[in-house]
Amino acid sequence: MARVPAAERRDELVNAAIRVIASRGVDGATTRRIAEQANAPLATLHYCFQTKELLFTAVFERLTERYREVLIENDVHGDLVVTARAMLRGVLDWYLESDPEFASASFELISWAQRQEEHPAVTVYNEAFNVVRSILARAAAGQNVPPETIDEIGYVIGTLSDGFVVNWLTYGDRSRAAQQAHTVVDVFDAWLAVKLA
């Protein structure tokens, strides 16, 4: 049997943890279940991640990195309104097009993280918000938009996308969620028009 390189095995274990967390929640994501999902010996999981918390930290890093990538991919380099709208639409589309396990695991982990002493959920949100802020600030250059308005726009993007994903995960109806994504963007457009008037 060929030996799997440690980096590849770590990646497999993180992916397995995402699947197990999505299906069984954080409390049901035992190291044994995660190892079985990754088709790896339990000892290998403990070799790659000395504790379950370190594994969950790696899962958080994966989720944070993927969210950052989605935001950057949807930076259209237009003006503030065009860019803000594209970012919101891009995040909603990502949730619809990506594997629901990823969204479900994100939601489960954020809920779990709020109950931890270190509060890793704050780190995830702060990193995402900083990416949104930097993209919006660049898009607003020369448009005389106060920094607090840019922060408000970033907050609304986060709030609308978070609410959307909870609704999508609750009902699991992709066609209904796609229609609701249009409504969410319409609401955002109306709010932006008033805010930037």
GROMACS .gro file of C-alpha atoms in nm, residues 19 40 43 45 58 69-70 107 121 130 169 179 197:
model
   13
   19ARG     CA    1  -1.839   1.621   0.569
   40ALA     CA    2  -0.744   0.668   0.732
   43ALA     CA    3  -0.360   0.691   1.463
   45LEU     CA    4  -0.548   1.149   1.240
   58ALA     CA    5  -0.757   2.367   1.028
   69GLU     CA    6  -1.134   3.347  -0.233
   70VAL     CA    7  -1.504   3.386  -0.317
  107PHE     CA    8  -2.282   2.715   1.006
  121ALA     CA    9  -1.582   3.273   1.513
  130ASN     CA   10  -1.148   4.303   0.640
  169LEU     CA   11  -2.993   2.509   0.459
  179GLN     CA   12  -3.541   3.291  -0.659
  197ALA     CA   13  -2.823   5.896  -0.246
   0.00000   0.00000   0.00000
